[in-house]
mmCIF file of C-alpha atoms and ligand atoms in Angstrom:
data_model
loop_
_atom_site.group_PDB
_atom_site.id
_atom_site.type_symbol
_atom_site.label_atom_id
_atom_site.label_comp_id
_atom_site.label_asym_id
_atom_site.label_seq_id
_atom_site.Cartn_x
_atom_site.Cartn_y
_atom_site.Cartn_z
ATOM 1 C CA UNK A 19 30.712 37.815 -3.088
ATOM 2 C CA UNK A 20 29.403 34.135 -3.825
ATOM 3 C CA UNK A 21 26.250 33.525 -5.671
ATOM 4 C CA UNK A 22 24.981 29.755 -5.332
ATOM 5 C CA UNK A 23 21.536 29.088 -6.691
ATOM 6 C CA UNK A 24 22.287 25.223 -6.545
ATOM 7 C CA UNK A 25 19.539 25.034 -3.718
ATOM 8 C CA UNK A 26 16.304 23.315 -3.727
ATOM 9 C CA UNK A 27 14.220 25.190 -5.858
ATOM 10 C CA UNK A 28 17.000 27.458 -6.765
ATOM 11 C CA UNK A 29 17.053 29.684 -9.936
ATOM 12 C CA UNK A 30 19.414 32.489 -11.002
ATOM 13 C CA UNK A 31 22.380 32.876 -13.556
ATOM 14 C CA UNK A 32 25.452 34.553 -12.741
ATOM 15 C CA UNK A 33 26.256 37.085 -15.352
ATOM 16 C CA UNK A 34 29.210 38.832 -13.761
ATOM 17 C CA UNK A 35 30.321 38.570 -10.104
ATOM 18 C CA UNK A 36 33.871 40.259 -10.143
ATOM 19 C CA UNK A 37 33.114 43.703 -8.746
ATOM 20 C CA UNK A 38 33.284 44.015 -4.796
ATOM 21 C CA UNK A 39 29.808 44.009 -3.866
ATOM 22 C CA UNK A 40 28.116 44.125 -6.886
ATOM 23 C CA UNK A 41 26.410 41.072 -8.578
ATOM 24 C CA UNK A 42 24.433 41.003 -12.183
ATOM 25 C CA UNK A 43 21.914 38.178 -12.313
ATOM 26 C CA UNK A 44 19.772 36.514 -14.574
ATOM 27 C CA UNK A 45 16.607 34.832 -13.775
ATOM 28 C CA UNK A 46 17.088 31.523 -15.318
ATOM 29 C CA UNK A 47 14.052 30.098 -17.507
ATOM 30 C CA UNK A 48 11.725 27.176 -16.516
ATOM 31 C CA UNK A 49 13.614 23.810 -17.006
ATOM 32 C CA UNK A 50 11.184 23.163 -19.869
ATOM 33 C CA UNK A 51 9.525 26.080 -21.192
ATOM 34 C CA UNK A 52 10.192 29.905 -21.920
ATOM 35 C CA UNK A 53 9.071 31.946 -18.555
ATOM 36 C CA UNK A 54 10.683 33.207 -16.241
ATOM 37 C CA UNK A 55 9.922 35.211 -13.272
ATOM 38 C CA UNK A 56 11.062 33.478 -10.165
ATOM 39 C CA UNK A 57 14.342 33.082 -8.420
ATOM 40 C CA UNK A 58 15.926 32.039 -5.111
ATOM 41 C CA UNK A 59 19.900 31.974 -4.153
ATOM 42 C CA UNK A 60 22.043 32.308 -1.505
ATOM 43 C CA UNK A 61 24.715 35.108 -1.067
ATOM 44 C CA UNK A 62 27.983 34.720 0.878
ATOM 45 C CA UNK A 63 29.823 37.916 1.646
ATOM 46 C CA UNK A 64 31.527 39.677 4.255
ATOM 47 C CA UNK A 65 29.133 40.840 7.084
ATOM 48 C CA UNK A 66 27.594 43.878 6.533
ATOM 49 C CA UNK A 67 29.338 44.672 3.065
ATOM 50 C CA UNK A 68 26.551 47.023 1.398
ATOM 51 C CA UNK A 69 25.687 44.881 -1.165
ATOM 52 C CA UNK A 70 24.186 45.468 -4.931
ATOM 53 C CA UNK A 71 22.058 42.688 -6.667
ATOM 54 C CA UNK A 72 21.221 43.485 -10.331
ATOM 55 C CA UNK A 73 18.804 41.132 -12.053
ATOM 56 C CA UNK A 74 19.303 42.460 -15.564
ATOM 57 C CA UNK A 75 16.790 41.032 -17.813
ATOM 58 C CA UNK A 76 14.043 41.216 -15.584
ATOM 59 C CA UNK A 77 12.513 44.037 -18.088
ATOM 60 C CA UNK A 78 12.098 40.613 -20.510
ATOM 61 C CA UNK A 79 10.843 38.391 -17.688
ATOM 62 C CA UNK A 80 6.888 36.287 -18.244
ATOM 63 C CA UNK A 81 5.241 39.524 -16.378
ATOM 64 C CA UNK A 82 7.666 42.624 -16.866
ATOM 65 C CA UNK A 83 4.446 44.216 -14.650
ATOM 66 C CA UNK A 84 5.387 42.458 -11.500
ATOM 67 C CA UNK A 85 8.391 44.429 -10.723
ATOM 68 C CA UNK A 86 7.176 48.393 -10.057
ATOM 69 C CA UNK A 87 6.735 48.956 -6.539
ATOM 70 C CA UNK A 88 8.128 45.157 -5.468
ATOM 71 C CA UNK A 89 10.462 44.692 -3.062
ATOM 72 C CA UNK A 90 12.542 41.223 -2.708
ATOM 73 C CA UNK A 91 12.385 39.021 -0.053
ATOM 74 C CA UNK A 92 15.767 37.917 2.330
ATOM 75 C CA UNK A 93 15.967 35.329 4.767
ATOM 76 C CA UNK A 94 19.004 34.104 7.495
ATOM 77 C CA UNK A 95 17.260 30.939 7.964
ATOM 78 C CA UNK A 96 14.709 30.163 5.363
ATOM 79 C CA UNK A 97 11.830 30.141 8.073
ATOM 80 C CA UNK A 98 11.428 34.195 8.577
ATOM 81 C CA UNK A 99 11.709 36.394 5.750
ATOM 82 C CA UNK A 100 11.456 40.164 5.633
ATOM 83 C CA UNK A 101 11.473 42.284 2.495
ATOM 84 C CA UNK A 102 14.570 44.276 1.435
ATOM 85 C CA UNK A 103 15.038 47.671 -0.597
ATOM 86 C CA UNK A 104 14.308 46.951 -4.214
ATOM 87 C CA UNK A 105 14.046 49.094 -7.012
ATOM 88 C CA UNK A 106 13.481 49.254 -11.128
ATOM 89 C CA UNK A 107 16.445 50.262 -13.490
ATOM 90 C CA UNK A 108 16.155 50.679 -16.946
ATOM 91 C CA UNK A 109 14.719 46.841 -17.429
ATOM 92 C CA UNK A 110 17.424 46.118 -14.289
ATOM 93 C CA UNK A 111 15.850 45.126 -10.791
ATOM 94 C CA UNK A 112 18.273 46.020 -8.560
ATOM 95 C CA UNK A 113 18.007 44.964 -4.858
ATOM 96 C CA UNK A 114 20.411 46.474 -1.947
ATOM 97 C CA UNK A 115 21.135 44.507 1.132
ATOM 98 C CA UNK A 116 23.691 44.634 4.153
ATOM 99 C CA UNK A 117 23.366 41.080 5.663
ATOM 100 C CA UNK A 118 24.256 41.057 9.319
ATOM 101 C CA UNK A 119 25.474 37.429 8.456
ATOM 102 C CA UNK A 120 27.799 35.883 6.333
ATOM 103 C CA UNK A 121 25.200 34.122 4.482
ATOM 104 C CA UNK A 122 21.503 35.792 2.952
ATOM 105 C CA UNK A 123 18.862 34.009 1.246
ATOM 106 C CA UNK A 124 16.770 35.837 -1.619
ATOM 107 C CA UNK A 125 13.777 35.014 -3.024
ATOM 108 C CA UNK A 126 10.819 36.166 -5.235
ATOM 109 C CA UNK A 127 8.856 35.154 -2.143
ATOM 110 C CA UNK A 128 9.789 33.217 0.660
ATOM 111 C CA UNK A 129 11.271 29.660 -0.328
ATOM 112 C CA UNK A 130 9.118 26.605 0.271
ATOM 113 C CA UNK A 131 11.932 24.120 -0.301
ATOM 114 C CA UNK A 132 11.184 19.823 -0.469
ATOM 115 C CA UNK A 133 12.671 19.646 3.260
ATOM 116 C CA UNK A 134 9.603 22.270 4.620
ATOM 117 C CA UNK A 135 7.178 20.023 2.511
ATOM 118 C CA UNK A 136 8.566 16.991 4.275
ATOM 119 C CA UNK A 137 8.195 18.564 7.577
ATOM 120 C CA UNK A 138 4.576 19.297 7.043
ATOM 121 C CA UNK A 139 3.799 16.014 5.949
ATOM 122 C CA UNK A 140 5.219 14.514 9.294
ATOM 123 C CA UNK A 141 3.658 16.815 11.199
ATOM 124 C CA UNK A 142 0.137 15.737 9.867
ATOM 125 C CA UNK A 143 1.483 12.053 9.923
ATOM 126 C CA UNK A 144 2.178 12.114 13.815
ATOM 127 C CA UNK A 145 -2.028 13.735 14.304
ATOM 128 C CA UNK A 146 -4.720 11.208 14.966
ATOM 129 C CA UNK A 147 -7.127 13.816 13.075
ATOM 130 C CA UNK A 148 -4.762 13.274 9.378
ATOM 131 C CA UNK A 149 -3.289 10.582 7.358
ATOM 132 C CA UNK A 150 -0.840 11.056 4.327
ATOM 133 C CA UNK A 151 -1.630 9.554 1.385
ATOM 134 C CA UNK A 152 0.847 9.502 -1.955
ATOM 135 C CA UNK A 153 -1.683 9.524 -5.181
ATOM 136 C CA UNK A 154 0.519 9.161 -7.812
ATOM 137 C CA UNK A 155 3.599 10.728 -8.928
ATOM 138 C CA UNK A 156 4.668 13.411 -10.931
ATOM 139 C CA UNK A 157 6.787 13.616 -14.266
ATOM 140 C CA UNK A 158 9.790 13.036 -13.106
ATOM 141 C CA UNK A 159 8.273 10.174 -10.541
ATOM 142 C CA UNK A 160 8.358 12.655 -7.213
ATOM 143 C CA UNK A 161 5.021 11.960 -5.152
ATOM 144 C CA UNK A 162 1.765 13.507 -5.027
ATOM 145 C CA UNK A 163 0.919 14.192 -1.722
ATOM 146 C CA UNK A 164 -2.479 14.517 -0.279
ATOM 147 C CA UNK A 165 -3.256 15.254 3.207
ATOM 148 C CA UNK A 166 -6.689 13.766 4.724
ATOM 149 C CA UNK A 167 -7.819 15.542 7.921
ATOM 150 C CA UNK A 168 -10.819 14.375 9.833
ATOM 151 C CA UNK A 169 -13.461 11.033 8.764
ATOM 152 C CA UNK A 170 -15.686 10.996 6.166
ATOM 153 C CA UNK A 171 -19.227 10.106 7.015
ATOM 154 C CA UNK A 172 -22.852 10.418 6.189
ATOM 155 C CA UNK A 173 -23.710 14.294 5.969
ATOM 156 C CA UNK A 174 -19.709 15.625 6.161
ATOM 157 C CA UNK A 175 -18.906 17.866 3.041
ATOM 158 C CA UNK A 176 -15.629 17.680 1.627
ATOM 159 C CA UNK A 177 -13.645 20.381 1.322
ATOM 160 C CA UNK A 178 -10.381 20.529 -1.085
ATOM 161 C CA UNK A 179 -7.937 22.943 -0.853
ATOM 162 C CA UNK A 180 -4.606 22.289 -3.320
ATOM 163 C CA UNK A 181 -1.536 24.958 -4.168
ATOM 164 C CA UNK A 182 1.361 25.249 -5.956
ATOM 165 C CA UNK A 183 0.138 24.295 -9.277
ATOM 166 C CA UNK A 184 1.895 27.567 -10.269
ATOM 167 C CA UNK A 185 5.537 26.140 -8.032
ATOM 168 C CA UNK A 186 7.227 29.153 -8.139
ATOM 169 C CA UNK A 187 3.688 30.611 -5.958
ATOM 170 C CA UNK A 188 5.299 29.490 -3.200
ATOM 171 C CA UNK A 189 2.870 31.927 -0.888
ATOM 172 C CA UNK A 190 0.259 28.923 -1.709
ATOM 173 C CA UNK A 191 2.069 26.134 0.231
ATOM 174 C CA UNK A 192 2.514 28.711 3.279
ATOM 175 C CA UNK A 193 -0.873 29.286 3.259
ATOM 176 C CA UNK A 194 -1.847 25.848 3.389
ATOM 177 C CA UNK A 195 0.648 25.793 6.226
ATOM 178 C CA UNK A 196 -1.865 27.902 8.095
ATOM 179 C CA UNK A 197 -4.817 26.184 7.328
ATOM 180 C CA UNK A 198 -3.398 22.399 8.078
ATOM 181 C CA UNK A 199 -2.114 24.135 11.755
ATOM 182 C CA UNK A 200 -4.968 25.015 12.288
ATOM 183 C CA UNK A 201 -7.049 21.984 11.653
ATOM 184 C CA UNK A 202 -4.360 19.853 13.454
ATOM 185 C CA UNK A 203 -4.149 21.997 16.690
ATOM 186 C CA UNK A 204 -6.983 19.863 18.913
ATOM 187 C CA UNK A 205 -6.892 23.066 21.141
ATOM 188 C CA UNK A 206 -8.697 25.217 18.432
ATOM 189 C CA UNK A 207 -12.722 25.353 18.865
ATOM 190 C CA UNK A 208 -13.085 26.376 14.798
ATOM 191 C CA UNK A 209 -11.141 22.914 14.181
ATOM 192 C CA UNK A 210 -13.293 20.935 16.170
ATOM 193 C CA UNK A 211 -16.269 22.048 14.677
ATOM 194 C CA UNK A 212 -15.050 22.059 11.107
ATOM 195 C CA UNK A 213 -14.112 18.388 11.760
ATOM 196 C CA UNK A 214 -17.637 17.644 12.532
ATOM 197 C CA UNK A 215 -18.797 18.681 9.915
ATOM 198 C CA UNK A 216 -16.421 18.103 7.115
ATOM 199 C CA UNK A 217 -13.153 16.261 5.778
ATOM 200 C CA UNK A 218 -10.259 18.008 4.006
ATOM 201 C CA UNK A 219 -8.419 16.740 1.609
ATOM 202 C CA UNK A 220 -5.344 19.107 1.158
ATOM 203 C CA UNK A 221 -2.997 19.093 -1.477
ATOM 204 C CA UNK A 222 0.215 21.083 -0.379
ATOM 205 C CA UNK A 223 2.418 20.702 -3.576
ATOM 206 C CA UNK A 224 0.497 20.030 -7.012
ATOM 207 C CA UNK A 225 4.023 20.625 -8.552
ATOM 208 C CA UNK A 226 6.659 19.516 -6.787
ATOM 209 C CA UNK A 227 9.234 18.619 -10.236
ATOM 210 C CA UNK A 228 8.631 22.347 -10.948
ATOM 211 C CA UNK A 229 9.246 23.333 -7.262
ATOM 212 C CA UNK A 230 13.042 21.259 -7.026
ATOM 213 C CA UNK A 231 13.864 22.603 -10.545
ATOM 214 C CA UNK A 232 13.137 26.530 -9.609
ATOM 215 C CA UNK A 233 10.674 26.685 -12.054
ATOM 216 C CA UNK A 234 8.117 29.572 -12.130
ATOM 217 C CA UNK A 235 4.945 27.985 -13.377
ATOM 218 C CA UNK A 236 5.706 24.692 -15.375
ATOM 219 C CA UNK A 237 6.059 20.974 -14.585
ATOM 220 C CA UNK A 238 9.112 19.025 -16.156
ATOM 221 C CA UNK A 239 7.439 18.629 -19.037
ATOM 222 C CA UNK A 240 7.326 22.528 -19.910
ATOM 223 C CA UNK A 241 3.247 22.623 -19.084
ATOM 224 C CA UNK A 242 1.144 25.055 -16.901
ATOM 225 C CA UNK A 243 -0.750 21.872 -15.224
ATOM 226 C CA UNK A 244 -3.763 24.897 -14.414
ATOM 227 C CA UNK A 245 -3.976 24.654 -18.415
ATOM 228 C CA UNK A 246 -4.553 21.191 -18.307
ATOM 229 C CA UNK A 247 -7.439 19.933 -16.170
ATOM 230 C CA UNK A 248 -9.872 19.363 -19.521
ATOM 231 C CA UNK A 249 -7.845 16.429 -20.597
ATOM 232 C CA UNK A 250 -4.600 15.388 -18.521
ATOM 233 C CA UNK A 251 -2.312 13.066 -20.113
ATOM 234 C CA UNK A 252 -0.140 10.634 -18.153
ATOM 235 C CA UNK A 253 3.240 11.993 -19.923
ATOM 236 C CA UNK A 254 2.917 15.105 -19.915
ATOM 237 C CA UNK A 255 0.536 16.094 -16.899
ATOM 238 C CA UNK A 256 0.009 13.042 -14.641
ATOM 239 C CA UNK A 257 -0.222 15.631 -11.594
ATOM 240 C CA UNK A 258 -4.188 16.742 -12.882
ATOM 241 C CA UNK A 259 -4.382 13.248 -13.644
ATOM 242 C CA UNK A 260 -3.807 11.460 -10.049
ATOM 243 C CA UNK A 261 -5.657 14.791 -8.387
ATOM 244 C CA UNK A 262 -8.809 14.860 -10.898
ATOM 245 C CA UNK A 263 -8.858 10.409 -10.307
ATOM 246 C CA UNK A 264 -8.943 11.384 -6.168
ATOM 247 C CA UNK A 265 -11.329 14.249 -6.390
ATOM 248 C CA UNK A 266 -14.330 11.775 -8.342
ATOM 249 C CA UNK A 267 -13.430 9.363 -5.625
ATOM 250 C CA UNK A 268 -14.159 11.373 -2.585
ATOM 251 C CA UNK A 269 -16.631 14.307 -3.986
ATOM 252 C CA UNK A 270 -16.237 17.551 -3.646
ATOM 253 C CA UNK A 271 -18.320 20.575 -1.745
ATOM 254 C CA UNK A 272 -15.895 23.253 -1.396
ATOM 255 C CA UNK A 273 -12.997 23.360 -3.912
ATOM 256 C CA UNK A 274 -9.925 26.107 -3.259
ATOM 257 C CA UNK A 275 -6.763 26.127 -5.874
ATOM 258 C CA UNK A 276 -4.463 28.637 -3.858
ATOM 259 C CA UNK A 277 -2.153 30.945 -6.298
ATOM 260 C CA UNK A 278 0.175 34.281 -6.084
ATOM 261 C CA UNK A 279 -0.580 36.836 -8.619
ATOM 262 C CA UNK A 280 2.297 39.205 -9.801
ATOM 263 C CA UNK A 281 1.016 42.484 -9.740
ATOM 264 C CA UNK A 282 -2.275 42.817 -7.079
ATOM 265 C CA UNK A 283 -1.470 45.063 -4.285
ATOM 266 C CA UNK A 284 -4.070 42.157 -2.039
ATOM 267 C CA UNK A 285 -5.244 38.620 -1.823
ATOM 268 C CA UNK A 286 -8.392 38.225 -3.925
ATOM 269 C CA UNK A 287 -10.612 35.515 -5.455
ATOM 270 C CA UNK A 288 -11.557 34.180 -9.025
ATOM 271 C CA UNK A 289 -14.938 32.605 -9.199
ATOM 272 C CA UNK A 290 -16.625 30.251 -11.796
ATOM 273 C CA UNK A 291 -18.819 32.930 -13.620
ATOM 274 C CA UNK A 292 -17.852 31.630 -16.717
ATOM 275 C CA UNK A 293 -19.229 28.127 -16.280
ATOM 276 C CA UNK A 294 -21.960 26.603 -18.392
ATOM 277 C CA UNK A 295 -23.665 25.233 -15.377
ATOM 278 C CA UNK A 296 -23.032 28.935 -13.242
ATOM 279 C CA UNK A 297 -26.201 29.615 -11.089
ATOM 280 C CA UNK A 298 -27.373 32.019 -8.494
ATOM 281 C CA UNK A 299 -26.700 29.494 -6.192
ATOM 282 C CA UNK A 300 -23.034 29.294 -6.830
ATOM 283 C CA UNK A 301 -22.793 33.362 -7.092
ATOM 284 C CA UNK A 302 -24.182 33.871 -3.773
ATOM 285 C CA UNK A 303 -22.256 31.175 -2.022
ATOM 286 C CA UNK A 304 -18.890 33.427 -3.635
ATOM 287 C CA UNK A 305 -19.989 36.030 -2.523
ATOM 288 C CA UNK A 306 -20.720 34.944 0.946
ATOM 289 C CA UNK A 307 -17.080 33.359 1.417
ATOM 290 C CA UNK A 308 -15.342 36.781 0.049
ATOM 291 C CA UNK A 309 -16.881 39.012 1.711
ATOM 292 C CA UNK A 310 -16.065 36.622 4.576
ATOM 293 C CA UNK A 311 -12.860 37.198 3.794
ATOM 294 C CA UNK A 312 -12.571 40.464 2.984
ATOM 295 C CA UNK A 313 -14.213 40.657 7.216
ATOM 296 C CA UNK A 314 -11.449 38.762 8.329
ATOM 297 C CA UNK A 315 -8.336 39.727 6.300
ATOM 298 C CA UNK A 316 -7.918 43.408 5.549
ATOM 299 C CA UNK A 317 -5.397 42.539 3.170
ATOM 300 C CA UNK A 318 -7.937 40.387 0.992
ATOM 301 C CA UNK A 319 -10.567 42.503 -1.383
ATOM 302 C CA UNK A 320 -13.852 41.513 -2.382
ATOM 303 C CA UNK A 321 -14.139 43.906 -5.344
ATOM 304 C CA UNK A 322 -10.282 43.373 -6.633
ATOM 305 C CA UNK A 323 -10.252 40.602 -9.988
ATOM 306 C CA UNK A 324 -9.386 40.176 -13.197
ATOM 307 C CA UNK A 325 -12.863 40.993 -14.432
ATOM 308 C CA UNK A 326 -15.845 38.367 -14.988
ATOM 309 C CA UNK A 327 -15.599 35.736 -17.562
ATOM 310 C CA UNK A 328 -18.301 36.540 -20.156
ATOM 311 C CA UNK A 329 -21.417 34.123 -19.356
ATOM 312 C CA UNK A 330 -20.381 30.695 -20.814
ATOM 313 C CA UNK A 331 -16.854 31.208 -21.840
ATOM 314 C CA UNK A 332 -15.040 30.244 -18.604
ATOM 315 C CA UNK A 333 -12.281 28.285 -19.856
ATOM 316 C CA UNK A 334 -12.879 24.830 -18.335
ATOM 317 C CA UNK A 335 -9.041 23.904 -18.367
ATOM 318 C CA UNK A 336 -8.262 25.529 -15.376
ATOM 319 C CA UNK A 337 -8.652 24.127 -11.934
ATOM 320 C CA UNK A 338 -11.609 25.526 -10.013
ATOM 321 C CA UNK A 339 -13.736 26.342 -13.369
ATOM 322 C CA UNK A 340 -13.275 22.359 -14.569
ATOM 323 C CA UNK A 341 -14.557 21.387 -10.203
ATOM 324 C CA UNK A 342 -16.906 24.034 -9.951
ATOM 325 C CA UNK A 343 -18.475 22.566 -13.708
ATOM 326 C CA UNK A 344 -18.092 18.582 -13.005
ATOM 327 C CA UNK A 345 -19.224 18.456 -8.977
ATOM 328 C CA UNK A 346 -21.590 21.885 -9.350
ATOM 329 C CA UNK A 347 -20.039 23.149 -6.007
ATOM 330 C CA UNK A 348 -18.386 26.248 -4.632
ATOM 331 C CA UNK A 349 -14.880 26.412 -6.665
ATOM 332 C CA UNK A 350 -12.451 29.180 -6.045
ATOM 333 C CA UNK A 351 -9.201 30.118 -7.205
ATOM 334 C CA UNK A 352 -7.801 31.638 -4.219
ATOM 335 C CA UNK A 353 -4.955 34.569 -5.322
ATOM 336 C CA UNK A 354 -2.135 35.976 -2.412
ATOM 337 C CA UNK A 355 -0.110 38.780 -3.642
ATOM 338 C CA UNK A 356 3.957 39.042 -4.984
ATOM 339 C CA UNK A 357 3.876 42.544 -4.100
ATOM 340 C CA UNK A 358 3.708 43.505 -0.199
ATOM 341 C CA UNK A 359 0.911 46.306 -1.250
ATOM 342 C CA UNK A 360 3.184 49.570 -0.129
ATOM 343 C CA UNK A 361 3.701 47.628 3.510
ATOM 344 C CA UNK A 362 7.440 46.382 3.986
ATOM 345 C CA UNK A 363 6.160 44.069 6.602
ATOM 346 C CA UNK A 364 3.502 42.987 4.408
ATOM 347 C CA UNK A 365 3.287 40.064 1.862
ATOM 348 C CA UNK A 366 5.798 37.536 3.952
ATOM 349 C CA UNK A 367 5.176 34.201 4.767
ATOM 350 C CA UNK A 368 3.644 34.934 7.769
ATOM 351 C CA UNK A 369 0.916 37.049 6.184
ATOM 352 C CA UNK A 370 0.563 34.082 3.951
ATOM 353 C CA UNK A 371 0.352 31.194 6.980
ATOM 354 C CA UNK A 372 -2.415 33.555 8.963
ATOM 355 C CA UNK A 373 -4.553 34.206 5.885
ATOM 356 C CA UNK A 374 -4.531 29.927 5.505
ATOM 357 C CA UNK A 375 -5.584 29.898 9.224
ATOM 358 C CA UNK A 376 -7.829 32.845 9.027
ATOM 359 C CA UNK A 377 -9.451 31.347 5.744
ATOM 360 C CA UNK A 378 -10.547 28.092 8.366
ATOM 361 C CA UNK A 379 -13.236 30.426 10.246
ATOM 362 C CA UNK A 380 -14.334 31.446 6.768
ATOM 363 C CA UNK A 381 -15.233 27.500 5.341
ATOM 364 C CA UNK A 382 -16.676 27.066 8.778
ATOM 365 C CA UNK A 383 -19.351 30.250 7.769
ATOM 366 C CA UNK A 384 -19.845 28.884 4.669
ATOM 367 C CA UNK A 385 -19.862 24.878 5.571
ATOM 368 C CA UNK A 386 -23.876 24.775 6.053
ATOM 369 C CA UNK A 387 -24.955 26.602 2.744
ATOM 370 C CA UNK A 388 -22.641 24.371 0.497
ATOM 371 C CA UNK A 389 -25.633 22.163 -0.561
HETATM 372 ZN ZN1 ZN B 402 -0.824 30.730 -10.369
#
């Protein structure tokens, strides 16, 4: 058996390959800091060998919690991915495959490599409804993409939806996936109408250094950039810089930060209770957009969360509690599970791409109460 993790957003070590059919891995830390948690390779072996993939120090991975009850994800092509037989040993997670071909990708979650990224971007290029606009670059001088759907105009609210601040939450660019198909497809009657009332401005890859490097949650310079959004610094975090410059330029109504949390059994939501400026106007529009979602998505909870910030304490260096403060609008920090919730056709990137689409009917509830 071979074991290549030289991929686009690879990341695994080989500890010891020499056994027929059994592998012992390492997940590999971030290129610049100490966490691990992610990884995605490719295995070449004889069709339908039984094969044994040990991960042995995932017991001393960033969140040890993630691994009960998860099951890994495998993929022939890198577009559909279906989750395999997984299980805990003794600090070891040990997954079990038979490919039916002679190659298998694994993953965390489903890969979101730089070519899929690309593909989006040209498929919103080619739409009269979008334009692709580069706002900067990143550490290592890769571009920030944003995605503008629709015109801005007097009376349109602006909605922002960005992901993959967190790279190795890959779930985050499929959902945006959903959402950008469904505000391109000129067939959809929940497109039109969002589009006449409101302009997105979509960022599909916040990290995209941390994404080609395989790393879980940092950039290149070792930072969590959802750590860094109360004062960005043009070494070390110009991603929240060129993002943070954009979003005072075009306003904001409706801010989304899409993530993948390691050990919910559902999608949930993280409001801005913590904020100085928090108001009963803010809590009800949250609550109208999750229970909205909660309608829509039986895999999303309205209850499920970390627990409320106490009143005042919100800590305003992360994304949608620094928007929700500075524009006083509707700022959400949108979570999609690891875990596929005790379904093993749950939690793929499908799930992922419909809740994005799904999400579109609930802005278009929530569009008129924004202001
Ligand atoms: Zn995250």
């Amino acid at each position: 058996m071979q074991i290549d993790a030289d991929l686009d957003g690879g990341n695994i070590l080989v500890v010891n390959a020499r056994r027929r059919g059994v592998a012992e891995l390492a997940l590999r830390d971030d290129s610049a800091a100490p966490m691990r948690q992610w990884f995605h390779f490719l295995v070449r072996a004889p069709r339908h060998e039984r094969l044994e993939l040990r991960i042995v120090n995932a017991g001393s991975s960033t969140f040890p919690d993630g691994w009960p009850d998860y099951r890994a994800l495998a993929s022939y092509d890198l577009d559909n991915w279906f989750r395999v037989p997984t299980e805990l040993e003794r600090g070891s997670l040990v997954i079990h495959c038979r490919p039916e071909r002679e190659e298998l990708y694994l993953g965390y979650f489903g890969a979101y490599p730089s070519a899929r990224h690309e593909a989006l971007l040209e498929r919103a290029d080619r739409s009269d409804r979008a334009e692709v606009v580069s706002m900067g670059e990143s550490v290592e001088g890769r571009s920030l993409d944003l995605v503008v759907v629709g015109n801005d105009g007097p009376g349109k609210r602006r909605v922002w939806i960005i992901a993959r601040q967190h790279p190795g939450e890959t779930m985050s660019e499929w959902f945006v996936e959903g959402a950008l198909s469904r505000l391109l497809d000129e067939d959809d009657p929940v497109a039109r109408a969002l589009l006449g009332e409101a302009v997105f401005y979509i960022v599909p890859n916040m990290n995209p250094d941390g994404s080609a490097l395989g790393n879980f949650r940092t950039n290149a310079a070792g930072r969590d950039i959802n750590r860094e959004w109360l004062s960005p610094r043009p070494g070390t975090s110009p991603e929240v810089l060129a993002v943070r410059r954009m979003l005072e330029e075009t306003d904001v109504d409706f801010f989304l930060d899409v993530h993948g949390d390691e050990t919910a059994p559902c999608s949930f939501a993280i409001g801005c209770e913590g904020n100085p400026s928090y108001s009963h106007r803010l809590a009800r529009l949250e609550k109208l957009f999750t229970e909205s979602m909660a309608d829509s998505d039986e895999g999303f909870s309205a209850e499920y969360g970390y627990g409320p910030d106490d009143p005042g304490k919100g800590d305003l260096s992360i994304a949608n509690n620094w928007v929700g403060e500075r524009f006083e609008c509707l700022s959400l920090t949108l979570e999609l599970p690891f875990k596929d919730g005790g379904d093993p056709q749950g939690g793929t990137p499908d799930r992922a791409v419909e809740l994005g689409s799904s999400a579109m009917e609930c802005v278009l509830e929530s569009l008129g109460d924004l202001r």
